[in-house]
Amino acid sequence: MEKWPIGVFASIDAGLGVKLEVAQELGVPTIQLHAPAKASRSDAKAAEFLKKIADMGLTLTCVFGGFEGETYGEMSLVEKTVGLVPPEFRYARTQEMMEIADFAKKLQCDAVALHLGYIPEDGDNGLYDEVIAVTREVCDHCKTNGQTLHLETGQETADGLLKFIHDSGCDNLFVNFDPANMIIYGTGEPIEALGKVGQYVRSVHCKDGVWSDAPGKTFGREVPLGEGDVGMENYLRKLEEIGYTGPLTIEREIPQEPARQKAEIGHAVNLLNDLKAKIG
Ligand code: MG
């Protein structure tokens, strides 16, 4: 694969993502896929999907797991509802994440990713150790599929994420770096964070955001690529510095309206192509 192929975060029947047709029309060569709903994770649907993306000239680079009931409105809701951290959802979601990994294998995809949830500090309440244990379980399962597991960044600092990966002891646990999330959740200056976790970055999101007035207390917000506080040129320069050559996957959390997606994603593609020409 060429260096830094452009990608988009795509969805067929679940979550927010670009429609495959929009990716194709924009000439984007790669996609990450939001895992489809359970009913669509059959052998037949996998074969159908593989044929469709092959016909469209798209390469699938990563499958993202997500779960019903996840809410990102404020930090307390993230803690209670997102990923494998909340105890009441953990067992069922862990099983589902492993099913998603198996579906990704049917799609011949060797990388799966998720928002693990708000990883607690390593303290004496036992939750940190429980989250380590469940992460090992999913990583072991992915390993039998020949897959890596990528943690989406955002709800923890770079130092917290490094400690967590180290403590897990998993050799197939990596990072999907999302610079905007660090700003939106107020967890650190993203370019500096990227330098710290660089050795673990195996996939990235190109997304932009603006800081809140009170980082850590209230959330910032997502904005179109190039209009926020990430600084896309510095972001790509840092990716170059850490030796990342994988896809630049545009993620834009707007409704699936093809005309709007085409305009906004098209603008982001142009921006990244200009920066690639300048830097790459
Ligand atoms: Mg993201």
Short mmCIF file of N, CA and C in Angstrom, two decimals, residues 2-171:
data_model
loop_
_atom_site.label_atom_id
_atom_site.label_comp_id
_atom_site.label_asym_id
_atom_site.label_seq_id
_atom_site.Cartn_x
_atom_site.Cartn_y
_atom_site.Cartn_z
N GLU A 2 0.46 2.26 -0.76
CA GLU A 2 1.19 3.54 -0.78
C GLU A 2 1.23 4.13 0.63
N LYS A 3 2.14 5.07 0.84
CA LYS A 3 2.21 5.76 2.12
C LYS A 3 0.99 6.67 2.29
N TRP A 4 0.44 6.69 3.50
CA TRP A 4 -0.65 7.59 3.87
C TRP A 4 -1.83 7.60 2.89
N PRO A 5 -2.36 6.43 2.52
CA PRO A 5 -3.58 6.47 1.69
C PRO A 5 -4.70 7.15 2.48
N ILE A 6 -5.50 7.94 1.80
CA ILE A 6 -6.63 8.58 2.47
C ILE A 6 -7.69 7.52 2.78
N GLY A 7 -8.36 7.69 3.89
CA GLY A 7 -9.45 6.78 4.25
C GLY A 7 -10.62 7.56 4.83
N VAL A 8 -11.74 6.89 4.94
CA VAL A 8 -12.88 7.47 5.66
C VAL A 8 -13.46 6.43 6.61
N PHE A 9 -14.01 6.95 7.71
CA PHE A 9 -14.74 6.09 8.64
C PHE A 9 -16.12 5.88 8.03
N ALA A 10 -16.42 4.61 7.72
CA ALA A 10 -17.64 4.31 6.96
C ALA A 10 -18.58 3.44 7.77
N SER A 11 -19.83 3.48 7.37
CA SER A 11 -20.84 2.69 8.05
C SER A 11 -21.84 2.19 7.03
N ILE A 12 -22.31 0.94 7.23
CA ILE A 12 -23.36 0.48 6.33
C ILE A 12 -24.74 0.51 7.00
N ASP A 13 -24.81 0.09 8.26
CA ASP A 13 -26.13 0.12 8.89
C ASP A 13 -26.08 0.45 10.38
N ALA A 14 -24.95 0.96 10.85
CA ALA A 14 -24.84 1.26 12.28
C ALA A 14 -23.92 2.45 12.50
N GLY A 15 -24.27 3.29 13.42
CA GLY A 15 -23.38 4.38 13.81
C GLY A 15 -23.25 5.47 12.76
N LEU A 16 -22.42 6.44 13.08
CA LEU A 16 -22.20 7.56 12.18
C LEU A 16 -21.00 7.25 11.32
N GLY A 17 -21.18 7.29 10.05
CA GLY A 17 -20.05 7.06 9.16
C GLY A 17 -20.46 7.40 7.75
N VAL A 18 -19.45 7.54 6.91
CA VAL A 18 -19.71 7.89 5.53
C VAL A 18 -20.27 6.68 4.79
N LYS A 19 -21.19 6.93 3.88
CA LYS A 19 -21.71 5.85 3.05
C LYS A 19 -20.63 5.42 2.06
N LEU A 20 -20.60 4.12 1.75
CA LEU A 20 -19.58 3.59 0.85
C LEU A 20 -19.60 4.31 -0.50
N GLU A 21 -20.81 4.65 -0.94
CA GLU A 21 -20.95 5.31 -2.23
C GLU A 21 -20.25 6.68 -2.23
N VAL A 22 -20.30 7.37 -1.08
CA VAL A 22 -19.63 8.67 -0.97
C VAL A 22 -18.12 8.49 -1.03
N ALA A 23 -17.61 7.48 -0.33
CA ALA A 23 -16.17 7.19 -0.37
C ALA A 23 -15.71 6.93 -1.81
N GLN A 24 -16.51 6.12 -2.50
CA GLN A 24 -16.15 5.79 -3.88
C GLN A 24 -16.16 7.02 -4.78
N GLU A 25 -17.23 7.83 -4.64
CA GLU A 25 -17.34 9.03 -5.48
C GLU A 25 -16.20 9.99 -5.27
N LEU A 26 -15.70 10.04 -4.02
CA LEU A 26 -14.61 10.96 -3.71
C LEU A 26 -13.24 10.38 -4.08
N GLY A 27 -13.23 9.13 -4.52
CA GLY A 27 -11.97 8.51 -4.91
C GLY A 27 -11.08 8.14 -3.74
N VAL A 28 -11.69 7.93 -2.57
CA VAL A 28 -10.94 7.55 -1.38
C VAL A 28 -10.65 6.05 -1.44
N PRO A 29 -9.36 5.65 -1.30
CA PRO A 29 -9.04 4.23 -1.52
C PRO A 29 -9.27 3.28 -0.33
N THR A 30 -9.34 3.82 0.91
CA THR A 30 -9.46 2.92 2.07
C THR A 30 -10.60 3.34 2.99
N ILE A 31 -11.10 2.36 3.74
CA ILE A 31 -12.13 2.66 4.74
C ILE A 31 -11.83 1.92 6.04
N GLN A 32 -12.25 2.54 7.15
CA GLN A 32 -12.47 1.80 8.39
C GLN A 32 -13.98 1.61 8.44
N LEU A 33 -14.42 0.48 8.99
CA LEU A 33 -15.85 0.20 9.01
C LEU A 33 -16.38 0.10 10.43
N HIS A 34 -17.43 0.86 10.71
CA HIS A 34 -18.15 0.68 11.96
C HIS A 34 -18.85 -0.66 11.87
N ALA A 35 -18.60 -1.56 12.83
CA ALA A 35 -19.16 -2.91 12.75
C ALA A 35 -20.66 -2.84 12.53
N PRO A 36 -21.16 -3.59 11.54
CA PRO A 36 -22.60 -3.57 11.29
C PRO A 36 -23.38 -4.24 12.41
N ALA A 37 -24.68 -4.04 12.41
CA ALA A 37 -25.55 -4.63 13.42
C ALA A 37 -25.44 -6.15 13.39
N LYS A 38 -25.77 -6.75 14.53
CA LYS A 38 -25.59 -8.19 14.72
C LYS A 38 -26.20 -9.02 13.58
N ALA A 39 -27.39 -8.64 13.14
CA ALA A 39 -28.09 -9.40 12.08
C ALA A 39 -27.30 -9.40 10.77
N SER A 40 -26.41 -8.43 10.60
CA SER A 40 -25.66 -8.33 9.34
C SER A 40 -24.30 -9.01 9.41
N ARG A 41 -24.00 -9.68 10.54
CA ARG A 41 -22.66 -10.26 10.67
C ARG A 41 -22.62 -11.74 10.26
N SER A 42 -23.27 -12.08 9.17
CA SER A 42 -23.30 -13.48 8.71
C SER A 42 -22.24 -13.71 7.63
N ASP A 43 -22.01 -14.98 7.33
CA ASP A 43 -21.08 -15.32 6.24
C ASP A 43 -21.56 -14.72 4.91
N ALA A 44 -22.88 -14.81 4.69
CA ALA A 44 -23.42 -14.31 3.42
C ALA A 44 -23.23 -12.79 3.31
N LYS A 45 -23.51 -12.07 4.42
CA LYS A 45 -23.34 -10.61 4.40
C LYS A 45 -21.87 -10.23 4.23
N ALA A 46 -20.99 -11.02 4.83
CA ALA A 46 -19.55 -10.74 4.70
C ALA A 46 -19.11 -10.88 3.24
N ALA A 47 -19.58 -11.96 2.60
CA ALA A 47 -19.21 -12.19 1.19
C ALA A 47 -19.75 -11.07 0.30
N GLU A 48 -21.00 -10.67 0.60
CA GLU A 48 -21.65 -9.59 -0.16
C GLU A 48 -20.86 -8.28 -0.01
N PHE A 49 -20.46 -7.99 1.24
CA PHE A 49 -19.72 -6.76 1.52
C PHE A 49 -18.36 -6.77 0.82
N LEU A 50 -17.67 -7.91 0.90
CA LEU A 50 -16.35 -8.01 0.28
C LEU A 50 -16.43 -7.78 -1.23
N LYS A 51 -17.46 -8.35 -1.85
CA LYS A 51 -17.63 -8.16 -3.29
C LYS A 51 -17.90 -6.69 -3.60
N LYS A 52 -18.76 -6.08 -2.76
CA LYS A 52 -19.13 -4.69 -2.99
C LYS A 52 -17.91 -3.76 -2.91
N ILE A 53 -17.08 -3.92 -1.85
CA ILE A 53 -15.94 -3.00 -1.75
C ILE A 53 -14.88 -3.31 -2.82
N ALA A 54 -14.77 -4.58 -3.20
CA ALA A 54 -13.83 -4.91 -4.28
C ALA A 54 -14.27 -4.23 -5.57
N ASP A 55 -15.58 -4.30 -5.85
CA ASP A 55 -16.12 -3.65 -7.05
C ASP A 55 -15.90 -2.14 -7.01
N MET A 56 -15.96 -1.58 -5.79
CA MET A 56 -15.81 -0.13 -5.64
C MET A 56 -14.35 0.30 -5.57
N GLY A 57 -13.44 -0.67 -5.48
CA GLY A 57 -12.02 -0.34 -5.38
C GLY A 57 -11.61 0.14 -4.00
N LEU A 58 -12.36 -0.28 -2.98
CA LEU A 58 -12.05 0.15 -1.61
C LEU A 58 -11.34 -0.96 -0.85
N THR A 59 -10.37 -0.58 -0.01
CA THR A 59 -9.69 -1.54 0.86
C THR A 59 -10.10 -1.28 2.30
N LEU A 60 -10.52 -2.34 2.99
CA LEU A 60 -10.91 -2.23 4.40
C LEU A 60 -9.66 -2.36 5.26
N THR A 61 -9.44 -1.38 6.16
CA THR A 61 -8.20 -1.41 6.96
C THR A 61 -8.44 -1.70 8.44
N CYS A 62 -9.66 -1.49 8.94
CA CYS A 62 -9.92 -1.71 10.37
C CYS A 62 -11.43 -1.78 10.59
N VAL A 63 -11.86 -2.67 11.49
CA VAL A 63 -13.28 -2.75 11.87
C VAL A 63 -13.42 -2.25 13.30
N PHE A 64 -14.33 -1.28 13.48
CA PHE A 64 -14.54 -0.67 14.79
C PHE A 64 -15.77 -1.26 15.48
N GLY A 65 -15.58 -1.72 16.71
CA GLY A 65 -16.71 -2.18 17.50
C GLY A 65 -17.38 -1.01 18.21
N GLY A 66 -18.69 -1.09 18.34
CA GLY A 66 -19.44 -0.09 19.10
C GLY A 66 -20.62 -0.81 19.70
N PHE A 67 -21.22 -0.23 20.72
CA PHE A 67 -22.27 -0.96 21.44
C PHE A 67 -23.50 -0.08 21.68
N GLU A 68 -24.66 -0.73 21.66
CA GLU A 68 -25.89 0.00 21.95
C GLU A 68 -25.84 0.54 23.37
N GLY A 69 -26.34 1.77 23.53
CA GLY A 69 -26.41 2.35 24.87
C GLY A 69 -25.24 3.23 25.22
N GLU A 70 -24.26 3.35 24.29
CA GLU A 70 -23.12 4.21 24.58
C GLU A 70 -23.53 5.68 24.40
N THR A 71 -23.16 6.52 25.36
CA THR A 71 -23.53 7.93 25.35
C THR A 71 -22.30 8.77 25.68
N TYR A 72 -22.04 9.76 24.80
CA TYR A 72 -20.83 10.56 24.96
C TYR A 72 -21.11 12.00 25.41
N GLY A 73 -22.34 12.27 25.86
CA GLY A 73 -22.73 13.65 26.15
C GLY A 73 -21.92 14.36 27.21
N GLU A 74 -21.57 13.68 28.30
CA GLU A 74 -20.75 14.28 29.35
C GLU A 74 -19.93 13.18 30.02
N MET A 75 -18.89 13.58 30.75
CA MET A 75 -17.93 12.60 31.27
C MET A 75 -18.59 11.52 32.13
N SER A 76 -19.55 11.90 32.98
CA SER A 76 -20.15 10.89 33.86
C SER A 76 -20.90 9.84 33.03
N LEU A 77 -21.48 10.26 31.90
CA LEU A 77 -22.17 9.31 31.02
C LEU A 77 -21.18 8.41 30.29
N VAL A 78 -20.04 8.98 29.90
CA VAL A 78 -18.99 8.18 29.26
C VAL A 78 -18.55 7.09 30.24
N GLU A 79 -18.31 7.48 31.47
CA GLU A 79 -17.85 6.51 32.49
C GLU A 79 -18.87 5.39 32.67
N LYS A 80 -20.16 5.75 32.65
CA LYS A 80 -21.21 4.76 32.94
C LYS A 80 -21.64 3.94 31.74
N THR A 81 -21.39 4.46 30.51
CA THR A 81 -22.02 3.79 29.35
C THR A 81 -21.07 3.30 28.27
N VAL A 82 -19.82 3.77 28.24
CA VAL A 82 -18.99 3.49 27.05
C VAL A 82 -18.06 2.28 27.24
N GLY A 83 -18.07 1.41 26.25
CA GLY A 83 -17.08 0.36 26.13
C GLY A 83 -17.23 -0.78 27.12
N LEU A 84 -16.08 -1.39 27.45
CA LEU A 84 -16.06 -2.59 28.28
C LEU A 84 -15.85 -2.27 29.75
N VAL A 85 -15.73 -0.97 30.09
CA VAL A 85 -15.47 -0.59 31.48
C VAL A 85 -16.70 -0.75 32.39
N PRO A 86 -17.90 -0.27 32.00
CA PRO A 86 -19.04 -0.36 32.93
C PRO A 86 -19.38 -1.83 33.26
N PRO A 87 -19.31 -2.20 34.54
CA PRO A 87 -19.48 -3.61 34.92
C PRO A 87 -20.79 -4.24 34.44
N GLU A 88 -21.89 -3.48 34.44
CA GLU A 88 -23.18 -4.10 34.09
C GLU A 88 -23.27 -4.50 32.62
N PHE A 89 -22.47 -3.88 31.77
CA PHE A 89 -22.51 -4.21 30.34
C PHE A 89 -21.34 -5.10 29.92
N ARG A 90 -20.39 -5.28 30.84
CA ARG A 90 -19.08 -5.79 30.41
C ARG A 90 -19.15 -7.18 29.78
N TYR A 91 -19.83 -8.11 30.44
CA TYR A 91 -19.81 -9.48 29.94
C TYR A 91 -20.40 -9.57 28.52
N ALA A 92 -21.61 -9.01 28.37
CA ALA A 92 -22.28 -9.11 27.06
C ALA A 92 -21.47 -8.40 25.97
N ARG A 93 -20.93 -7.23 26.30
CA ARG A 93 -20.17 -6.49 25.28
C ARG A 93 -18.85 -7.18 24.94
N THR A 94 -18.25 -7.83 25.92
CA THR A 94 -17.01 -8.56 25.64
C THR A 94 -17.28 -9.69 24.65
N GLN A 95 -18.40 -10.40 24.88
CA GLN A 95 -18.77 -11.46 23.93
C GLN A 95 -19.01 -10.86 22.55
N GLU A 96 -19.73 -9.71 22.54
CA GLU A 96 -20.05 -9.09 21.26
C GLU A 96 -18.78 -8.60 20.55
N MET A 97 -17.83 -8.06 21.31
CA MET A 97 -16.58 -7.58 20.70
C MET A 97 -15.83 -8.73 20.04
N MET A 98 -15.88 -9.90 20.69
CA MET A 98 -15.20 -11.06 20.10
C MET A 98 -15.95 -11.54 18.84
N GLU A 99 -17.28 -11.41 18.86
CA GLU A 99 -18.05 -11.73 17.65
C GLU A 99 -17.71 -10.76 16.52
N ILE A 100 -17.53 -9.49 16.88
CA ILE A 100 -17.17 -8.48 15.87
C ILE A 100 -15.79 -8.80 15.29
N ALA A 101 -14.87 -9.23 16.16
CA ALA A 101 -13.53 -9.61 15.67
C ALA A 101 -13.65 -10.80 14.70
N ASP A 102 -14.53 -11.74 15.03
CA ASP A 102 -14.72 -12.90 14.13
C ASP A 102 -15.32 -12.45 12.80
N PHE A 103 -16.24 -11.47 12.87
CA PHE A 103 -16.82 -10.95 11.63
C PHE A 103 -15.74 -10.22 10.82
N ALA A 104 -14.88 -9.47 11.51
CA ALA A 104 -13.78 -8.78 10.80
C ALA A 104 -12.88 -9.80 10.10
N LYS A 105 -12.69 -10.96 10.74
CA LYS A 105 -11.88 -12.02 10.10
C LYS A 105 -12.54 -12.49 8.81
N LYS A 106 -13.88 -12.62 8.86
CA LYS A 106 -14.61 -12.99 7.64
C LYS A 106 -14.38 -11.93 6.54
N LEU A 107 -14.17 -10.69 6.98
CA LEU A 107 -13.91 -9.60 6.02
C LEU A 107 -12.42 -9.50 5.68
N GLN A 108 -11.65 -10.50 6.13
CA GLN A 108 -10.20 -10.57 5.87
C GLN A 108 -9.47 -9.34 6.41
N CYS A 109 -9.95 -8.85 7.56
CA CYS A 109 -9.37 -7.64 8.15
C CYS A 109 -8.60 -8.02 9.41
N ASP A 110 -7.34 -7.58 9.48
CA ASP A 110 -6.49 -8.01 10.59
C ASP A 110 -6.36 -6.98 11.70
N ALA A 111 -7.24 -5.96 11.70
CA ALA A 111 -7.23 -4.97 12.78
C ALA A 111 -8.65 -4.68 13.23
N VAL A 112 -8.86 -4.74 14.53
CA VAL A 112 -10.15 -4.33 15.10
C VAL A 112 -9.88 -3.28 16.16
N ALA A 113 -10.87 -2.41 16.39
CA ALA A 113 -10.66 -1.30 17.31
C ALA A 113 -11.92 -1.01 18.09
N LEU A 114 -11.74 -0.29 19.20
CA LEU A 114 -12.92 0.14 19.97
C LEU A 114 -12.53 1.26 20.92
N HIS A 115 -13.57 1.95 21.39
CA HIS A 115 -13.44 2.81 22.56
C HIS A 115 -13.57 1.87 23.75
N LEU A 116 -12.51 1.65 24.48
CA LEU A 116 -12.56 0.73 25.62
C LEU A 116 -13.43 1.29 26.74
N GLY A 117 -13.56 2.61 26.77
CA GLY A 117 -14.29 3.26 27.85
C GLY A 117 -13.33 4.09 28.68
N TYR A 118 -13.85 4.67 29.73
CA TYR A 118 -13.03 5.52 30.58
C TYR A 118 -12.20 4.63 31.51
N ILE A 119 -10.92 4.47 31.18
CA ILE A 119 -10.04 3.59 31.97
C ILE A 119 -9.76 4.27 33.31
N PRO A 120 -10.12 3.61 34.43
CA PRO A 120 -9.91 4.24 35.73
C PRO A 120 -8.43 4.28 36.08
N GLU A 121 -8.06 5.13 37.01
CA GLU A 121 -6.69 5.16 37.51
C GLU A 121 -6.41 3.83 38.22
N ASP A 122 -5.16 3.42 38.19
CA ASP A 122 -4.75 2.20 38.88
C ASP A 122 -4.82 2.46 40.38
N GLY A 123 -5.91 2.02 41.00
CA GLY A 123 -6.07 2.28 42.43
C GLY A 123 -6.42 1.01 43.17
N ASP A 124 -7.10 1.16 44.30
CA ASP A 124 -7.35 -0.04 45.11
C ASP A 124 -8.80 -0.54 44.98
N ASN A 125 -9.58 0.03 44.03
CA ASN A 125 -10.97 -0.43 43.94
C ASN A 125 -11.14 -1.65 43.02
N GLY A 126 -10.05 -2.06 42.40
CA GLY A 126 -10.12 -3.29 41.61
C GLY A 126 -10.59 -3.11 40.18
N LEU A 127 -11.21 -1.96 39.86
CA LEU A 127 -11.76 -1.78 38.52
C LEU A 127 -10.67 -1.80 37.45
N TYR A 128 -9.54 -1.15 37.75
CA TYR A 128 -8.43 -1.12 36.78
C TYR A 128 -8.01 -2.54 36.42
N ASP A 129 -7.85 -3.38 37.44
CA ASP A 129 -7.42 -4.76 37.19
C ASP A 129 -8.47 -5.54 36.38
N GLU A 130 -9.74 -5.24 36.65
CA GLU A 130 -10.81 -5.91 35.88
C GLU A 130 -10.75 -5.51 34.40
N VAL A 131 -10.49 -4.22 34.15
CA VAL A 131 -10.43 -3.75 32.76
C VAL A 131 -9.20 -4.34 32.06
N ILE A 132 -8.10 -4.45 32.78
CA ILE A 132 -6.91 -5.12 32.22
C ILE A 132 -7.27 -6.57 31.84
N ALA A 133 -7.98 -7.26 32.75
CA ALA A 133 -8.30 -8.67 32.51
C ALA A 133 -9.19 -8.84 31.28
N VAL A 134 -10.20 -7.98 31.13
CA VAL A 134 -11.12 -8.13 30.01
C VAL A 134 -10.41 -7.75 28.69
N THR A 135 -9.49 -6.80 28.77
CA THR A 135 -8.73 -6.42 27.57
C THR A 135 -7.85 -7.58 27.12
N ARG A 136 -7.24 -8.27 28.08
CA ARG A 136 -6.42 -9.45 27.75
C ARG A 136 -7.28 -10.52 27.07
N GLU A 137 -8.50 -10.69 27.59
CA GLU A 137 -9.39 -11.71 27.03
C GLU A 137 -9.67 -11.40 25.55
N VAL A 138 -10.00 -10.13 25.27
CA VAL A 138 -10.30 -9.75 23.88
C VAL A 138 -9.04 -9.84 23.01
N CYS A 139 -7.90 -9.39 23.55
CA CYS A 139 -6.65 -9.47 22.78
C CYS A 139 -6.29 -10.92 22.46
N ASP A 140 -6.46 -11.81 23.43
CA ASP A 140 -6.15 -13.23 23.19
C ASP A 140 -7.03 -13.78 22.08
N HIS A 141 -8.32 -13.39 22.12
CA HIS A 141 -9.25 -13.84 21.08
C HIS A 141 -8.81 -13.31 19.71
N CYS A 142 -8.48 -12.02 19.67
CA CYS A 142 -8.03 -11.42 18.40
C CYS A 142 -6.77 -12.11 17.88
N LYS A 143 -5.91 -12.48 18.80
CA LYS A 143 -4.65 -13.12 18.41
C LYS A 143 -4.92 -14.45 17.69
N THR A 144 -5.93 -15.20 18.18
CA THR A 144 -6.25 -16.46 17.50
C THR A 144 -6.78 -16.19 16.09
N ASN A 145 -7.31 -14.99 15.86
CA ASN A 145 -7.77 -14.59 14.53
C ASN A 145 -6.65 -13.94 13.71
N GLY A 146 -5.45 -13.82 14.30
CA GLY A 146 -4.35 -13.14 13.61
C GLY A 146 -4.54 -11.64 13.53
N GLN A 147 -5.24 -11.08 14.56
CA GLN A 147 -5.59 -9.65 14.52
C GLN A 147 -4.92 -8.85 15.64
N THR A 148 -4.76 -7.56 15.37
CA THR A 148 -4.37 -6.61 16.41
C THR A 148 -5.62 -5.91 16.93
N LEU A 149 -5.55 -5.43 18.17
CA LEU A 149 -6.66 -4.66 18.76
C LEU A 149 -6.16 -3.24 19.00
N HIS A 150 -6.90 -2.26 18.48
CA HIS A 150 -6.47 -0.86 18.60
C HIS A 150 -7.40 -0.11 19.54
N LEU A 151 -6.83 0.56 20.52
CA LEU A 151 -7.64 1.36 21.44
C LEU A 151 -7.75 2.78 20.90
N GLU A 152 -9.00 3.24 20.77
CA GLU A 152 -9.24 4.63 20.34
C GLU A 152 -8.81 5.54 21.49
N THR A 153 -8.10 6.62 21.15
CA THR A 153 -7.66 7.53 22.21
C THR A 153 -8.75 8.53 22.55
N GLY A 154 -8.67 9.10 23.71
CA GLY A 154 -9.56 10.19 24.05
C GLY A 154 -9.87 10.35 25.51
N GLN A 155 -10.27 9.27 26.16
CA GLN A 155 -10.73 9.43 27.53
C GLN A 155 -9.61 9.33 28.57
N GLU A 156 -8.37 9.10 28.11
CA GLU A 156 -7.28 9.04 29.07
C GLU A 156 -6.09 9.80 28.51
N THR A 157 -5.16 10.14 29.38
CA THR A 157 -3.96 10.85 28.94
C THR A 157 -3.04 9.87 28.22
N ALA A 158 -2.06 10.43 27.50
CA ALA A 158 -1.08 9.57 26.82
C ALA A 158 -0.32 8.71 27.84
N ASP A 159 0.04 9.31 28.96
CA ASP A 159 0.77 8.55 29.99
C ASP A 159 -0.10 7.42 30.55
N GLY A 160 -1.40 7.72 30.77
CA GLY A 160 -2.31 6.70 31.28
C GLY A 160 -2.47 5.56 30.29
N LEU A 161 -2.54 5.90 29.01
CA LEU A 161 -2.70 4.87 27.97
C LEU A 161 -1.44 4.00 27.86
N LEU A 162 -0.28 4.63 27.93
CA LEU A 162 0.98 3.88 27.88
C LEU A 162 1.07 2.90 29.04
N LYS A 163 0.74 3.36 30.23
CA LYS A 163 0.80 2.49 31.41
C LYS A 163 -0.16 1.32 31.25
N PHE A 164 -1.37 1.62 30.72
CA PHE A 164 -2.37 0.57 30.55
C PHE A 164 -1.88 -0.51 29.57
N ILE A 165 -1.35 -0.07 28.43
CA ILE A 165 -0.87 -1.04 27.42
C ILE A 165 0.28 -1.87 28.01
N HIS A 166 1.16 -1.20 28.71
CA HIS A 166 2.28 -1.91 29.34
C HIS A 166 1.78 -2.92 30.37
N ASP A 167 0.86 -2.48 31.23
CA ASP A 167 0.34 -3.37 32.28
C ASP A 167 -0.42 -4.56 31.70
N SER A 168 -1.02 -4.38 30.52
CA SER A 168 -1.79 -5.48 29.93
C SER A 168 -0.88 -6.65 29.54
N GLY A 169 0.34 -6.33 29.14
CA GLY A 169 1.27 -7.36 28.69
C GLY A 169 0.90 -7.96 27.34
N CYS A 170 -0.11 -7.40 26.67
CA CYS A 170 -0.55 -7.94 25.37
C CYS A 170 0.36 -7.44 24.25
N ASP A 171 0.83 -8.35 23.40
CA ASP A 171 1.71 -7.89 22.33
C ASP A 171 0.96 -7.58 21.04
#
